[in-house]
Short mmCIF file of C-alpha atoms and ligand atoms in Angstrom, two decimals:
data_model
loop_
_atom_site.label_atom_id
_atom_site.label_comp_id
_atom_site.label_asym_id
_atom_site.label_seq_id
_atom_site.Cartn_x
_atom_site.Cartn_y
_atom_site.Cartn_z
CA MET A 10 74.19 114.12 77.27
CA THR A 11 75.26 115.55 73.90
CA ASN A 12 75.14 113.43 70.73
CA LYS A 13 78.92 113.23 70.71
CA GLN A 14 79.01 111.94 74.30
CA GLY A 15 76.26 109.44 73.57
CA GLU A 16 78.20 108.16 70.59
CA VAL A 17 81.37 107.62 72.66
CA VAL A 18 79.46 105.72 75.35
CA ARG A 19 77.56 103.52 72.86
CA GLU A 20 80.77 102.65 71.05
CA LEU A 21 82.55 101.76 74.29
CA LEU A 22 79.71 99.61 75.59
CA ARG A 23 79.53 97.81 72.25
CA ALA A 24 83.29 97.18 72.13
CA LEU A 25 83.90 96.33 75.80
CA PRO A 26 80.68 94.97 77.31
CA GLY A 27 82.29 93.90 80.63
CA LEU A 28 83.73 97.33 81.40
CA THR A 29 82.17 99.75 83.91
CA VAL A 30 81.23 102.80 81.85
CA VAL A 31 79.74 105.79 83.66
CA ASP A 32 77.67 108.22 81.63
CA ASP A 33 75.62 109.79 84.40
CA GLU A 34 75.97 113.60 83.96
CA ALA A 35 76.89 114.36 87.59
CA ALA A 36 79.40 111.51 87.85
CA VAL A 37 81.08 112.47 84.58
CA ALA A 38 81.20 116.14 85.67
CA GLU A 39 82.91 115.08 88.91
CA LYS A 40 85.75 113.46 86.96
CA SER A 41 86.03 116.23 84.38
CA HIS A 42 88.10 118.68 86.40
CA ASP A 43 90.85 118.83 88.96
CA THR A 44 91.75 121.54 91.48
CA TRP A 45 93.08 123.99 88.90
CA MET A 46 91.66 127.40 89.73
CA ARG A 47 90.59 128.06 86.15
CA SER A 48 88.57 124.85 85.91
CA LEU A 49 86.95 125.54 89.29
CA LEU A 50 85.95 128.98 88.00
CA GLU A 51 84.62 127.55 84.72
CA ARG A 52 82.64 125.02 86.72
CA ARG A 53 81.07 127.81 88.75
CA MET A 54 80.20 129.75 85.63
CA GLY A 55 78.62 126.66 84.07
CA VAL A 56 80.94 126.73 81.04
CA GLU A 57 83.02 123.68 81.92
CA GLU A 58 83.36 121.03 79.25
CA HIS A 59 82.76 117.41 80.28
CA ALA A 60 84.36 114.17 79.08
CA GLY A 61 82.41 111.86 76.78
CA ALA A 62 82.40 109.11 79.41
CA VAL A 63 84.22 107.80 82.43
CA VAL A 64 85.43 104.20 82.52
CA ARG A 65 86.43 102.39 85.71
CA PRO A 66 88.77 99.48 84.93
CA LYS A 67 89.06 96.81 87.62
CA ASN A 68 92.48 95.53 86.57
CA LYS A 69 95.37 96.02 84.16
CA ALA A 70 93.74 93.81 81.53
CA GLU A 71 90.78 96.20 81.35
CA VAL A 72 93.09 99.24 81.19
CA SER A 73 94.83 97.53 78.31
CA GLU A 74 91.53 96.76 76.52
CA VAL A 75 90.47 100.39 76.81
CA LEU A 76 93.76 101.54 75.30
CA VAL A 77 93.47 99.01 72.45
CA TRP A 78 89.99 100.38 71.75
CA ALA A 79 91.19 103.98 72.10
CA GLU A 80 93.91 103.48 69.52
CA ALA A 81 91.58 101.75 67.07
CA SER A 82 88.90 104.42 67.45
CA GLU A 83 91.41 107.31 67.66
CA THR A 84 89.92 108.44 70.94
CA ALA A 85 92.03 110.42 73.40
CA VAL A 86 92.05 109.08 76.97
CA VAL A 87 92.94 110.84 80.22
CA PRO A 88 93.91 108.89 83.36
CA PHE A 89 92.35 110.26 86.56
CA GLY A 90 93.50 109.65 90.16
CA LEU A 91 91.59 111.81 92.61
CA GLY A 92 91.75 115.16 90.81
CA SER A 93 93.93 116.98 93.33
CA GLY A 94 96.27 118.18 90.60
CA VAL A 95 96.41 121.96 90.27
CA CYS A 96 97.34 122.32 86.58
CA GLY A 97 94.22 121.17 84.70
CA ALA A 98 96.00 118.08 83.37
CA VAL A 99 92.95 115.81 83.70
CA LEU A 100 90.55 117.97 81.69
CA ALA A 101 88.92 115.95 78.92
CA GLY A 102 86.66 117.04 76.08
CA ARG A 103 83.35 115.57 74.90
CA ASP A 104 84.97 113.25 72.38
CA GLN A 105 87.50 111.95 74.94
CA ILE A 106 87.22 109.52 77.83
CA VAL A 107 88.46 109.60 81.38
CA ILE A 108 90.02 106.45 82.88
CA ASP A 109 89.16 106.65 86.57
CA MET A 110 91.67 104.50 88.46
CA GLY A 111 89.54 104.44 91.63
CA SER A 112 88.60 100.73 91.40
CA MET A 113 92.24 99.64 91.38
CA ASP A 114 92.89 100.35 95.03
CA ARG A 115 94.44 97.29 96.69
CA ILE A 116 97.77 96.64 98.35
CA VAL A 117 99.06 93.63 96.39
CA GLU A 118 101.97 92.65 98.64
CA VAL A 119 104.06 93.88 101.55
CA ASN A 120 107.47 92.21 101.46
CA GLU A 121 108.80 92.45 105.02
CA ASN A 122 112.17 91.00 104.07
CA SER A 123 113.04 93.29 101.16
CA LEU A 124 111.03 96.16 102.72
CA THR A 125 108.89 96.86 99.67
CA VAL A 126 105.19 97.34 99.03
CA THR A 127 103.37 96.68 95.78
CA VAL A 128 100.13 98.61 95.37
CA GLU A 129 97.55 99.28 92.67
CA ALA A 130 97.79 102.78 91.25
CA GLY A 131 94.32 104.01 92.24
CA MET A 132 94.72 103.63 96.01
CA ARG A 133 94.15 106.81 98.04
CA GLY A 134 97.39 108.02 99.64
CA SER A 135 96.10 108.33 103.20
CA THR A 136 94.45 104.88 103.13
CA PHE A 137 97.67 103.40 101.78
CA GLU A 138 99.91 105.01 104.43
CA ALA A 139 97.44 104.10 107.22
CA GLU A 140 97.50 100.45 106.11
CA LEU A 141 101.32 100.46 106.07
CA GLU A 142 101.40 102.02 109.55
CA ARG A 143 98.94 99.42 110.82
CA ARG A 144 101.51 96.80 109.78
CA GLY A 145 104.38 98.71 111.45
CA TYR A 146 105.81 100.48 108.38
CA THR A 147 105.79 103.85 106.65
CA MET A 148 106.66 104.96 103.15
CA GLY A 149 107.62 108.39 104.44
CA HIS A 150 105.70 110.17 101.67
CA PHE A 151 103.40 112.85 103.08
CA PRO A 152 102.26 115.37 100.47
CA GLN A 153 99.83 117.90 101.91
CA SER A 154 97.24 116.34 99.60
CA ILE A 155 97.74 112.81 101.00
CA GLU A 156 93.99 112.49 101.65
CA LEU A 157 93.08 113.84 98.21
CA SER A 158 95.48 111.99 95.92
CA THR A 159 96.38 108.48 94.69
CA VAL A 160 99.71 106.66 94.66
CA GLY A 161 99.54 106.59 90.84
CA GLY A 162 98.94 110.35 90.79
CA TRP A 163 102.03 110.81 92.98
CA CYS A 164 104.20 109.05 90.38
CA ALA A 165 102.54 110.72 87.40
CA THR A 166 103.23 114.16 88.89
CA ARG A 167 106.65 113.40 90.47
CA ALA A 168 105.28 114.41 93.83
CA SER A 169 107.14 115.58 96.89
CA GLY A 170 106.17 115.19 100.55
CA GLN A 171 106.70 116.99 103.83
CA HIS A 172 109.27 114.44 105.12
CA SER A 173 111.40 114.43 101.97
CA THR A 174 114.68 115.51 103.59
CA LEU A 175 114.90 112.07 105.20
CA TYR A 176 112.86 109.77 102.96
CA GLY A 177 113.36 111.47 99.59
CA ASN A 178 110.81 112.34 96.89
CA ILE A 179 108.61 109.90 95.02
CA GLU A 180 111.38 109.20 92.47
CA ASP A 181 113.59 107.96 95.33
CA MET A 182 110.86 105.63 96.58
CA LEU A 183 109.68 103.99 93.34
CA LEU A 184 111.53 100.72 92.76
CA GLY A 185 109.47 99.22 89.98
CA CYS A 186 106.20 99.71 88.14
CA GLU A 187 103.72 98.31 85.70
CA VAL A 188 102.55 100.67 82.97
CA VAL A 189 100.06 100.26 80.12
CA LEU A 190 101.24 102.02 76.98
CA ALA A 191 99.13 103.66 74.30
CA GLY A 192 97.84 100.81 72.14
CA GLY A 193 97.41 98.52 75.17
CA ARG A 194 100.84 96.93 75.65
CA ILE A 195 101.58 96.14 79.31
CA VAL A 196 105.15 96.86 80.39
CA ARG A 197 106.66 95.86 83.73
CA LEU A 198 109.84 97.48 85.03
CA PRO A 199 111.04 95.10 87.73
CA ALA A 200 111.66 96.22 91.30
CA VAL A 201 115.41 95.81 91.60
CA PRO A 202 117.63 97.78 94.01
CA ARG A 203 119.76 99.09 91.13
CA SER A 204 120.62 98.48 87.49
CA ALA A 205 123.56 99.51 85.30
CA THR A 206 122.00 98.66 81.95
CA GLY A 207 121.39 101.96 80.25
CA PRO A 208 119.05 104.83 81.16
CA ASP A 209 116.57 104.25 83.98
CA LEU A 210 113.20 103.80 82.24
CA ARG A 211 111.24 104.57 85.42
CA HIS A 212 112.18 108.20 84.84
CA LEU A 213 110.42 108.17 81.48
CA PHE A 214 107.12 107.62 83.24
CA LEU A 215 107.67 109.50 86.52
CA GLY A 216 106.25 112.98 86.05
CA SER A 217 104.87 112.24 82.58
CA GLU A 218 101.30 113.06 83.73
CA GLY A 219 99.85 110.03 81.98
CA THR A 220 101.06 111.07 78.53
CA LEU A 221 103.49 108.15 78.08
CA GLY A 222 101.53 105.41 79.82
CA ILE A 223 99.09 104.61 82.61
CA PHE A 224 100.53 103.32 85.89
CA THR A 225 98.61 100.27 87.07
CA GLU A 226 100.90 98.87 89.78
CA LEU A 227 103.79 100.37 91.74
CA THR A 228 106.47 98.91 93.99
CA PHE A 229 107.86 101.31 96.58
CA ARG A 230 110.59 101.21 99.21
CA ILE A 231 109.21 101.22 102.78
CA HIS A 232 110.72 101.66 106.26
CA PRO A 233 109.91 100.42 109.75
CA LYS A 234 107.91 103.04 111.65
CA PRO A 235 110.48 105.28 113.40
CA GLU A 236 111.30 104.34 116.99
CA ALA A 237 111.48 107.96 118.11
CA ARG A 238 110.49 111.42 116.90
CA LYS A 239 111.46 114.81 118.28
CA GLY A 240 111.23 118.33 116.90
CA CYS A 241 112.09 121.89 117.73
CA ALA A 242 111.11 125.30 116.33
CA TYR A 243 113.49 128.27 116.07
CA SER A 244 112.91 131.89 115.15
CA PHE A 245 115.33 134.27 113.42
CA THR A 246 115.25 137.99 112.84
CA ASP A 247 116.96 137.33 109.49
CA LEU A 248 115.60 134.69 107.10
CA GLY A 249 119.11 134.15 105.71
CA GLN A 250 120.30 132.83 109.08
CA GLY A 251 117.60 130.14 108.96
CA VAL A 252 118.72 129.15 105.44
CA GLU A 253 122.31 128.91 106.71
CA VAL A 254 121.27 126.58 109.56
CA ILE A 255 119.62 124.22 107.07
CA ARG A 256 122.55 124.39 104.64
CA GLU A 257 125.10 123.71 107.36
CA ALA A 258 123.06 120.84 108.81
CA LEU A 259 122.58 119.07 105.47
CA ARG A 260 126.15 119.48 104.27
CA VAL A 261 127.53 117.59 107.29
CA GLY A 262 124.99 114.80 106.89
CA TRP A 263 122.08 115.50 109.26
CA THR A 264 118.71 114.61 107.76
CA PRO A 265 115.85 116.13 109.76
CA SER A 266 112.80 114.56 108.08
CA VAL A 267 110.77 117.77 108.24
CA THR A 268 112.77 120.91 107.42
CA ARG A 269 110.54 123.95 106.90
CA LEU A 270 111.46 127.61 106.94
CA TYR A 271 108.69 130.24 106.94
CA ASP A 272 109.46 133.85 106.03
CA ALA A 273 108.18 136.58 108.35
CA ARG A 274 104.83 136.98 106.56
CA GLU A 275 104.08 133.23 106.55
CA ALA A 276 105.39 132.86 110.13
CA GLY A 277 103.02 135.64 111.22
CA ARG A 278 100.12 133.76 109.64
CA ASN A 279 101.06 130.29 110.92
CA PHE A 280 102.95 130.85 114.21
CA ALA A 281 101.54 134.11 115.56
CA GLY A 282 101.95 133.15 119.22
CA VAL A 283 105.45 131.76 118.72
CA ALA A 284 107.63 134.22 116.85
CA SER A 285 107.76 138.00 117.31
CA GLU A 286 106.56 140.17 114.46
CA GLY A 287 109.04 140.25 111.59
CA GLU A 288 110.74 136.96 112.56
CA SER A 289 110.99 133.89 110.37
CA VAL A 290 110.38 130.41 111.80
CA LEU A 291 112.26 127.16 111.19
CA LEU A 292 110.79 123.74 112.05
CA LEU A 293 113.16 120.78 112.35
CA LEU A 294 111.83 117.29 113.08
CA SER A 295 114.06 114.23 113.56
CA GLU A 296 112.87 110.62 113.21
CA GLY A 297 114.51 107.22 113.57
CA PRO A 298 116.40 105.31 116.28
CA ALA A 299 116.20 107.19 119.60
CA ALA A 300 119.99 107.71 119.84
CA LYS A 301 120.13 109.22 116.34
CA VAL A 302 117.17 111.50 117.06
CA GLU A 303 118.78 112.82 120.25
CA ALA A 304 122.15 113.37 118.57
CA GLU A 305 120.60 115.09 115.57
CA GLN A 306 118.37 117.42 117.61
CA SER A 307 121.33 118.38 119.82
CA ALA A 308 123.52 119.15 116.77
CA LEU A 309 120.73 121.16 115.13
CA GLN A 310 120.26 123.16 118.32
CA GLY A 311 123.97 124.01 118.29
CA LEU A 312 123.78 125.18 114.67
CA ALA A 313 120.67 127.29 115.31
CA LYS A 314 122.17 128.88 118.42
CA ALA A 315 125.32 129.82 116.51
CA ARG A 316 123.08 131.70 114.05
CA ALA A 317 121.21 133.55 116.84
CA GLY A 318 118.13 131.32 116.54
CA LYS A 319 115.69 131.49 119.46
CA SER A 320 114.43 128.05 120.54
CA HIS A 321 110.67 127.58 121.05
CA GLY A 322 110.75 123.87 121.93
CA GLY A 323 108.76 121.06 120.35
CA ALA A 324 105.18 122.35 120.78
CA PRO A 325 105.03 124.39 117.51
CA VAL A 326 106.24 121.34 115.57
CA GLU A 327 103.64 119.07 117.20
CA SER A 328 100.93 121.62 116.47
CA TRP A 329 102.10 121.87 112.84
CA LEU A 330 102.03 118.04 112.55
CA GLU A 331 98.45 117.98 113.79
CA HIS A 332 97.17 120.71 111.44
CA ARG A 333 99.52 120.37 108.49
CA ASN A 334 96.88 119.23 106.02
CA ASP A 335 94.13 121.65 107.05
CA VAL A 336 93.70 123.77 103.95
CA PRO A 337 90.62 125.88 103.24
CA SER A 338 88.86 124.46 100.18
CA PHE A 339 89.46 126.54 97.06
CA GLU A 340 85.66 126.68 96.70
CA SER A 341 85.29 128.41 100.09
CA LEU A 342 87.92 130.96 99.04
CA LEU A 343 86.06 131.58 95.78
CA ASP A 344 82.91 132.22 97.86
CA GLN A 345 84.82 135.09 99.47
CA GLY A 346 85.90 136.43 96.07
CA LEU A 347 89.47 135.19 96.50
CA VAL A 348 91.49 133.44 93.79
CA VAL A 349 94.54 131.49 94.97
CA ASP A 350 97.21 129.58 93.13
CA THR A 351 100.23 127.57 94.13
CA ILE A 352 103.68 127.32 92.57
CA GLU A 353 106.77 125.29 93.37
CA ILE A 354 110.31 126.48 92.77
CA ALA A 355 113.73 124.88 93.16
CA ALA A 356 117.05 126.71 93.39
CA ALA A 357 120.67 126.06 94.31
CA TRP A 358 121.75 127.28 97.76
CA GLU A 359 123.61 130.26 96.31
CA ASN A 360 120.43 131.58 94.69
CA LEU A 361 118.01 130.82 97.50
CA VAL A 362 118.06 133.97 99.60
CA PRO A 363 118.12 136.46 96.66
CA LEU A 364 115.14 134.54 95.25
C1 FAD B 401 95.61 121.15 98.90
C2 FAD B 401 96.62 120.53 98.00
C3 FAD B 401 97.88 120.21 98.49
C4 FAD B 401 98.84 119.63 97.66
N1 FAD B 401 100.04 119.29 98.20
C5 FAD B 401 100.98 118.69 97.42
C6 FAD B 401 102.24 118.30 97.97
O1 FAD B 401 102.51 118.46 99.16
N2 FAD B 401 103.16 117.71 97.14
C7 FAD B 401 102.88 117.49 95.82
O2 FAD B 401 103.74 116.94 95.11
N3 FAD B 401 101.68 117.85 95.27
C8 FAD B 401 100.73 118.43 96.03
N4 FAD B 401 99.51 118.77 95.49
C9 FAD B 401 99.23 118.48 94.08
C10 FAD B 401 98.54 117.10 93.84
O3 FAD B 401 97.94 116.63 94.99
C11 FAD B 401 99.56 116.09 93.35
O4 FAD B 401 99.98 116.47 92.07
C12 FAD B 401 99.06 114.64 93.32
O5 FAD B 401 100.18 113.80 93.12
C13 FAD B 401 98.01 114.35 92.26
O6 FAD B 401 97.46 113.07 92.52
P1 FAD B 401 95.98 112.66 92.05
O7 FAD B 401 95.83 111.21 92.31
O8 FAD B 401 94.97 113.56 92.65
O9 FAD B 401 96.11 112.90 90.49
P2 FAD B 401 95.12 113.68 89.49
O10 FAD B 401 94.98 115.10 89.89
O11 FAD B 401 93.89 112.88 89.29
O12 FAD B 401 96.00 113.61 88.15
C14 FAD B 401 97.23 114.31 88.08
C15 FAD B 401 97.98 113.90 86.80
O13 FAD B 401 98.38 112.54 86.90
C16 FAD B 401 97.80 111.75 85.85
N5 FAD B 401 97.50 110.45 86.45
C17 FAD B 401 96.72 110.17 87.52
N6 FAD B 401 96.74 108.85 87.79
C18 FAD B 401 97.55 108.27 86.86
C19 FAD B 401 97.98 106.93 86.60
N7 FAD B 401 97.57 105.89 87.33
N8 FAD B 401 98.84 106.73 85.57
C20 FAD B 401 99.28 107.75 84.80
N9 FAD B 401 98.89 109.03 85.00
C21 FAD B 401 98.04 109.28 86.01
C22 FAD B 401 96.61 112.55 85.38
O14 FAD B 401 96.26 112.27 84.04
C23 FAD B 401 97.13 113.98 85.54
O15 FAD B 401 97.98 114.31 84.47
C24 FAD B 401 98.54 119.38 96.30
C25 FAD B 401 97.26 119.69 95.80
C26 FAD B 401 96.32 120.26 96.63
C27 FAD B 401 94.95 120.57 96.06
#
């Protein structure tokens, strides 16, 4: 530990004796990077900088105490979920501290009447969704990193999941939240279905990456687990035809929960035995009441057929569902001398195909 790190830890322990403060080198190193390629490379090269200390608050009061201390001591703090972010946002220097949210990981309440769940911000996404499913519900939020990320991280990064065409993105699911502001003030935005009093303050915090406050508790919309689920894969010789099928389906009001179009190169990598070389592949999955699922799949089939889509049945969709979160670790790619990165884009329909 450097002198600067030691100083930070001693000060924290003196000011907040009840707080869990971690200063073990390996544990601090673990919380000093995310999945950003550059920080993984720096880690490998042994030039990564580590935070001064990691604190693990057990509740909002402790988060608040840390932020009171941080303001008084002019120490920068960085909230940390599970470090699956890919932009280096959690990196902290030696004179800064990391607030690891991992000890705040409980479901506070499931309200089966209003169909809401209130959860602490540090709960792992996959544990959270599994617990909802055990009780007969789903939130419908399935980012590929569901096993690697927290519910607080989802809100801080304005995350999007694989079933978003039906259930929406995280900003459509968040009804209310509790946030601790710099300086320690605890603010609660109540979980109401709608409000007409001025700008929606939830949007100040959603996507703010911890810079405007630390989420401690979140209330989300939930749904009963779908009664039925059915999918179908189609291939197209022209990617544009696949885009048209999606555009036409959505504009008349169909909402296939999973709507994924792979260009020929990606289709070749992911669906080699399904599509012929040079074809793109479209996956469409419907969920909900059985009658709606049947009607939607039949309408989608009609749209795909009209655009010369070849049907490959439900097996490719089932196989995708089973393997959708299998990603090679970035570390194993680095071992092979490969550097990968990921980028998200959004565009209006008219710009999609040229893009
Ligand atoms: C393999 C892989 C697949 C991915 N797939 C998706 C995907 O499908 N969809 C998607 O949207 N993203 C995806 N991501 C990106 C990443 O998983 C998300 O950004 C995720 O929401 C981050 O959550 P986390 O808990 O790991 O946050 P971290 O990485 O720990 O932190 C991310 C940011 O949020 C802040 N933060 C964390 N917790 C809090 C809190 N309680 N209050 C305030 N700020 C906080 C941090 O300071 C940081 O700025 C993927 C990443 C990987 C590595």
